[in-house]
Tab-separated table of C-alpha atoms in Angstrom:
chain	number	residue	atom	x	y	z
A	1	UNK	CA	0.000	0.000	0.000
A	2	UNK	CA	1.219	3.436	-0.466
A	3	UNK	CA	1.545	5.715	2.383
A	4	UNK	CA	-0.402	8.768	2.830
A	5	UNK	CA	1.434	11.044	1.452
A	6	UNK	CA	2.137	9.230	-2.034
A	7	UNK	CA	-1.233	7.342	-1.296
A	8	UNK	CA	-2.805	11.414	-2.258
A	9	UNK	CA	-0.488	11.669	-5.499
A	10	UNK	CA	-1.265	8.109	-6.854
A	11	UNK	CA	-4.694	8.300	-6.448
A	12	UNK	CA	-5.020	12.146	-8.138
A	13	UNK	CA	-5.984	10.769	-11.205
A	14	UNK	CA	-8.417	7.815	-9.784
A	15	UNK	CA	-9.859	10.336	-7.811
A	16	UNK	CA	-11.181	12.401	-11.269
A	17	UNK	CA	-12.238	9.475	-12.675
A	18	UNK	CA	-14.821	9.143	-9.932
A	19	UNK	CA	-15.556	12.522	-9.917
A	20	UNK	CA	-16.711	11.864	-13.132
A	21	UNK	CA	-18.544	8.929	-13.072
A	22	UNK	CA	-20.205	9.922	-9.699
A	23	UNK	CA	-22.020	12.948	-11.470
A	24	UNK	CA	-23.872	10.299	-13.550
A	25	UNK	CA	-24.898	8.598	-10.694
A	26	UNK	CA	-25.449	11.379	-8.928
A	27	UNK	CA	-27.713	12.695	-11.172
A	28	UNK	CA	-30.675	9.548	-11.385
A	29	UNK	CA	-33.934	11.296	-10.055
A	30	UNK	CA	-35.470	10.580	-6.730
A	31	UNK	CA	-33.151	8.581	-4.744
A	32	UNK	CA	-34.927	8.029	-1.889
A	33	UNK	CA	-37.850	5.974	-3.425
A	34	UNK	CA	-38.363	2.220	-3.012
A	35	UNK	CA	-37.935	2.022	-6.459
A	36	UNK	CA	-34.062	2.903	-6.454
A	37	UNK	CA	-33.133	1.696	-2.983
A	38	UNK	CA	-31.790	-2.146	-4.682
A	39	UNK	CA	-29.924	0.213	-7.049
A	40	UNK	CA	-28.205	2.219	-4.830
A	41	UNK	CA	-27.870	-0.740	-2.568
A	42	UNK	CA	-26.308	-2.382	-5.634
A	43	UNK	CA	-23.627	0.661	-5.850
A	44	UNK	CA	-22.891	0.973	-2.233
A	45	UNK	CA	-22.092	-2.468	-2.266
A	46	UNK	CA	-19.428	-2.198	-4.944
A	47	UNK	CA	-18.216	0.287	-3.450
A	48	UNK	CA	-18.186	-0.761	-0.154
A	49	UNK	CA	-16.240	-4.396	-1.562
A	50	UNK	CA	-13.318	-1.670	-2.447
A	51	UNK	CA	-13.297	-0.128	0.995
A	52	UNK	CA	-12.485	-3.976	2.051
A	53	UNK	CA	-9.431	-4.504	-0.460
A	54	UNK	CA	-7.946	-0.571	0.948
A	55	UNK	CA	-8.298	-2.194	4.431
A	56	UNK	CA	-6.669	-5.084	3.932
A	57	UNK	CA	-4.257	-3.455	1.711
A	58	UNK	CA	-3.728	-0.962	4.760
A	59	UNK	CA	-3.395	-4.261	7.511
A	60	UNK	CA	-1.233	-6.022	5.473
A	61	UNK	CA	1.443	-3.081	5.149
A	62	UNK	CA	1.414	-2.365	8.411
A	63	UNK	CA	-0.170	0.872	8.945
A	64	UNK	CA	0.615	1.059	12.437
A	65	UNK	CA	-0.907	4.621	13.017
A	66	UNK	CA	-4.243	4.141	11.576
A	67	UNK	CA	-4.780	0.907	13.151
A	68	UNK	CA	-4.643	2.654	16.663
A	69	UNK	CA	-6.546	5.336	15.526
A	70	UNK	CA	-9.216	3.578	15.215
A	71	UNK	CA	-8.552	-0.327	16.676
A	72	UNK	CA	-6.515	1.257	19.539
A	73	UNK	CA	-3.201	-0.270	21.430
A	74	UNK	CA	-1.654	-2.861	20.997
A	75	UNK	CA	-0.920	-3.093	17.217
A	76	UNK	CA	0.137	-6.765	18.148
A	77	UNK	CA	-0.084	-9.330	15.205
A	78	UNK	CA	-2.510	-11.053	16.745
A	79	UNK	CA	-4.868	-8.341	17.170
A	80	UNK	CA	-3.918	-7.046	13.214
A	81	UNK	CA	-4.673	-10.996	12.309
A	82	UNK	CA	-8.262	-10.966	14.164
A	83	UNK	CA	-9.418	-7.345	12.200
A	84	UNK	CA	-8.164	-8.623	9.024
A	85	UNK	CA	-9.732	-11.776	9.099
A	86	UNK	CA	-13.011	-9.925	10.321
A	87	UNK	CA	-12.422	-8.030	6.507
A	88	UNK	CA	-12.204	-11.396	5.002
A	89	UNK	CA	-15.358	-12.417	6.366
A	90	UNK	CA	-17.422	-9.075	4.923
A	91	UNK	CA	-15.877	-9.012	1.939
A	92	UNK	CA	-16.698	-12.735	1.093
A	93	UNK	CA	-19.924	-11.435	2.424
A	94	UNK	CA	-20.344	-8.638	-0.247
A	95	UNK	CA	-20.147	-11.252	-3.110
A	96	UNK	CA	-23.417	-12.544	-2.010
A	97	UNK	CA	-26.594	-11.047	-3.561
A	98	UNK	CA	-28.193	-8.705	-0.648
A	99	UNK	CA	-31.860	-7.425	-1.049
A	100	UNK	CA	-32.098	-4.081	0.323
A	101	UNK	CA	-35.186	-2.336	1.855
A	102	UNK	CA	-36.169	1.084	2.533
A	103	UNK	CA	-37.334	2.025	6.170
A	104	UNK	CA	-38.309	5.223	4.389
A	105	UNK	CA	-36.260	8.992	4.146
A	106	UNK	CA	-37.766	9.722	7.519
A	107	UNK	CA	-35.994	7.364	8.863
A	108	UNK	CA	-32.331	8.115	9.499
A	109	UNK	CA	-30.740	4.782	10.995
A	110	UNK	CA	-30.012	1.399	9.245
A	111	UNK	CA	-30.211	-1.821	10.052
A	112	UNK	CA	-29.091	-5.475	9.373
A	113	UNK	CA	-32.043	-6.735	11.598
A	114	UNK	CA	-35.905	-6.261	10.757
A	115	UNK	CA	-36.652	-6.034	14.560
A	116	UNK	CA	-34.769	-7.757	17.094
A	117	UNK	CA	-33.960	-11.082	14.058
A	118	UNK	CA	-31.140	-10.863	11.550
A	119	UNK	CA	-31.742	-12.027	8.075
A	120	UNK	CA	-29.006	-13.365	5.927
A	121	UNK	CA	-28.455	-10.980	3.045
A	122	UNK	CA	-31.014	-8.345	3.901
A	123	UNK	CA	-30.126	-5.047	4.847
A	124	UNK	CA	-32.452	-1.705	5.334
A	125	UNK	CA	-31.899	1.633	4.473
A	126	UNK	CA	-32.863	4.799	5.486
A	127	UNK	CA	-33.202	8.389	5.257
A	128	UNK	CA	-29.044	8.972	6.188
A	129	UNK	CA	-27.999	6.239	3.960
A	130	UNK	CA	-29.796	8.016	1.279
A	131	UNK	CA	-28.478	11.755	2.091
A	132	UNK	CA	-24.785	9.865	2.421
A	133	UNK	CA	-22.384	10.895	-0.265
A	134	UNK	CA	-21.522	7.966	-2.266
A	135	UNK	CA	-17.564	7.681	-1.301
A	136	UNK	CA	-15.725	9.494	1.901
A	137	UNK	CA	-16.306	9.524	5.606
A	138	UNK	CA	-20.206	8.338	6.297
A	139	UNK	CA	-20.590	7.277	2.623
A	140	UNK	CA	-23.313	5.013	0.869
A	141	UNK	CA	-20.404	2.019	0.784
A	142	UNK	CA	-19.362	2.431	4.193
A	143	UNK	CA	-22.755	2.048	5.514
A	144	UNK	CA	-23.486	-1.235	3.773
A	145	UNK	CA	-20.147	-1.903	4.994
A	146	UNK	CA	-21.163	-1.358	8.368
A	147	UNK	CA	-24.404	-3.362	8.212
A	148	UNK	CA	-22.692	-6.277	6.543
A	149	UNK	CA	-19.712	-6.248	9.097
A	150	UNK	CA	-22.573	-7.408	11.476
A	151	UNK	CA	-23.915	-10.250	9.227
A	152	UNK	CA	-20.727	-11.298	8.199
A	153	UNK	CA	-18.550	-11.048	11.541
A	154	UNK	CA	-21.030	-10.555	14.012
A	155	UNK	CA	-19.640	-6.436	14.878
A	156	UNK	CA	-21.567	-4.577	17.250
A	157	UNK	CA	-22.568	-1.235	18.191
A	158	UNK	CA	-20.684	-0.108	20.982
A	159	UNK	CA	-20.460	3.266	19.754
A	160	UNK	CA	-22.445	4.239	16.650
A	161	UNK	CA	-22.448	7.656	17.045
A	162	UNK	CA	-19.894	9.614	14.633
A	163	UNK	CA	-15.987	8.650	13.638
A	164	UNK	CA	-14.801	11.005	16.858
A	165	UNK	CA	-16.869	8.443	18.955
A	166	UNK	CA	-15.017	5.264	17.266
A	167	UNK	CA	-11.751	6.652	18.013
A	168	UNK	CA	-12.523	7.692	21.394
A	169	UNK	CA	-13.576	4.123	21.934
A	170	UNK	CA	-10.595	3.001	20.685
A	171	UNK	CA	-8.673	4.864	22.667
A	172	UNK	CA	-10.322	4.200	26.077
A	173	UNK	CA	-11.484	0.494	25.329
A	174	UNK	CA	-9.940	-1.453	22.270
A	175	UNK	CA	-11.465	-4.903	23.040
A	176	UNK	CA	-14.656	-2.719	22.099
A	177	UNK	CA	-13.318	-1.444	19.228
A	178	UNK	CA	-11.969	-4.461	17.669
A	179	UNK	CA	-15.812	-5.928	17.329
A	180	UNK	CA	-17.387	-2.360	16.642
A	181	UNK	CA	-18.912	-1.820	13.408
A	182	UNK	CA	-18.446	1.664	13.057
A	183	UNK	CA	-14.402	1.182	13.602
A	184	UNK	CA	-14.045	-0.816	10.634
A	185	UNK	CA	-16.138	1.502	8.461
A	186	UNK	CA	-14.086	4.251	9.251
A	187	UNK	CA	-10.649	2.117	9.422
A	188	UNK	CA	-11.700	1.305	5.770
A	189	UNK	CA	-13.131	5.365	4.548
A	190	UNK	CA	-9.876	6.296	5.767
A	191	UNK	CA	-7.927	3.853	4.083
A	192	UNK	CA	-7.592	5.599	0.929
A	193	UNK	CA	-9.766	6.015	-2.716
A	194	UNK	CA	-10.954	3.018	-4.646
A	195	UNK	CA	-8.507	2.011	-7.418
A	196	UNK	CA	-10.548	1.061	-9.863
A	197	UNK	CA	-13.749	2.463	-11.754
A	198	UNK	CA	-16.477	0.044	-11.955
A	199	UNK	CA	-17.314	-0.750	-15.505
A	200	UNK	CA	-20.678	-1.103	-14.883
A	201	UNK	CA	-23.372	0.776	-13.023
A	202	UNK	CA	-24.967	-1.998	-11.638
C-alpha cells in the first residue's frame, strides 16, 4: 500500500475518474424511493467491496498509526490478524446477492435486523444512507459496509455515534473497538480512494 502522502499523489488521477462517473450517478432522479433503494444498494455495495481490499491493503502493510486510531493499542499481530480476518469475512460477504429495503427517508438509521432477528443478506436503508455521499467519511459504501460487518462477523454497536466516537472508543477500550462496526467503516473510509472504476453501473 502506499503511504499517505504518495497514497494522495497516486490516487489524483483515480480520484477524477470518480468525480466523473459519480455525477452520472449522482444525477438519477429521486433517490430516496423504493424504487431505487436495490440500485443504490447495488452501488454501495461495490463500493463498499473496495473499501475492504484498501483495508486489507492498509493491515497487510502495516499501517501502524491508523490501526490505533481507530482499533486502539496494541498493534500486536494477533490483534492485526483478528481485524483482518473480520475483513475477510465481509468481503466474502459482499459477493453474495443482498436485497435491500427502505425504512423510508424519515428514517435516518439502518439496520441489518428487521426487529430484534437478523436475516441473511437483507439489509435496510434509510433516510441517512440516502443523504450519504456515495464515497468518503459516512458514505453510501461504508454504511453497507457497516451493516454487513454485522452479518458477516457478528460487529456490534458499541459506539455508533460519529468517527470522533469510534476513536474515542478506541482509545479508552480497544477490546470494544476491535468488534465495533463503526471502527471498521471508518478504518476502511480512511484507508484511501478506490482504485478502480467500476465498468458497470450496476
Amino acid at each position: 500500500m502506499i503511504k499517505k502522502d504518495g497514497r494522495t499523489r497516486a490516487n489524483a488521477t483515480a480520484f477524477r475518474q470518480w468525480r466523473s462517473w459519480l455525477r452520472g450517478v449522482d444525477s438519477v432522479a429521486n433517490p430516496h424511493s423504493n424504487q431505487n433503494v436495490q440500485w443504490w444498494g447495488n452501488i454501495a455495495q461495490v463500493l463498499a467491496s473496495s473499501l475492504v481490499t484498501s483495508a486489507k491493503a492498509s493491515l497487510e502493510e502495516g499501517d501502524v498509526p491508523l490501526f490505533v486510531q481507530y482499533f486502539g493499542q496494541p498493534a500486536s499481530q494477533d490483534r492485526l490478524q483478528k481485524v483482518e480476518g473480520n475483513y475477510e469475512k465481509v468481503g466474502a460477504y459482499l459477493t453474495r446477492t443482498i436485497t435491500y429495503h427502505a425504512l423510508g427517508s424519515n428514517v435516518c438509521g439502518e439496520s441489518a435486523k428487521l426487529g430484534i432477528f437478523s436475516i441473511p443478506n437483507n439489509i435496510w436503508l434509510g433516510g441517512c444512507f440516502f443523504a450519504a455521499p456515495l464515497m468518503g467519511i459516512d458514505s453510501k459504501a461504508g454504511i453497507v459496509l457497516h451493516e454487513a460487518s454485522h452479518l458477516a462477523a457478528g460487529t456490534k454497536d458499541y459506539s455508533d455515534k460519529n468517527e470522533a466516537d469510534a476513536e474515542s472508543l478506541a482509545n479508552t477500550d480497544p477490546k470494544k473497538a476491535i468488534k465495533n462496526a463503526n471502527n471498521y467503516e471508518y478504518f476502511a473510509e480512511r484507508s484511501g480512494f478506490v482504485q478502480t472504476v467500476p465498468s458497470a453501473i450496476p
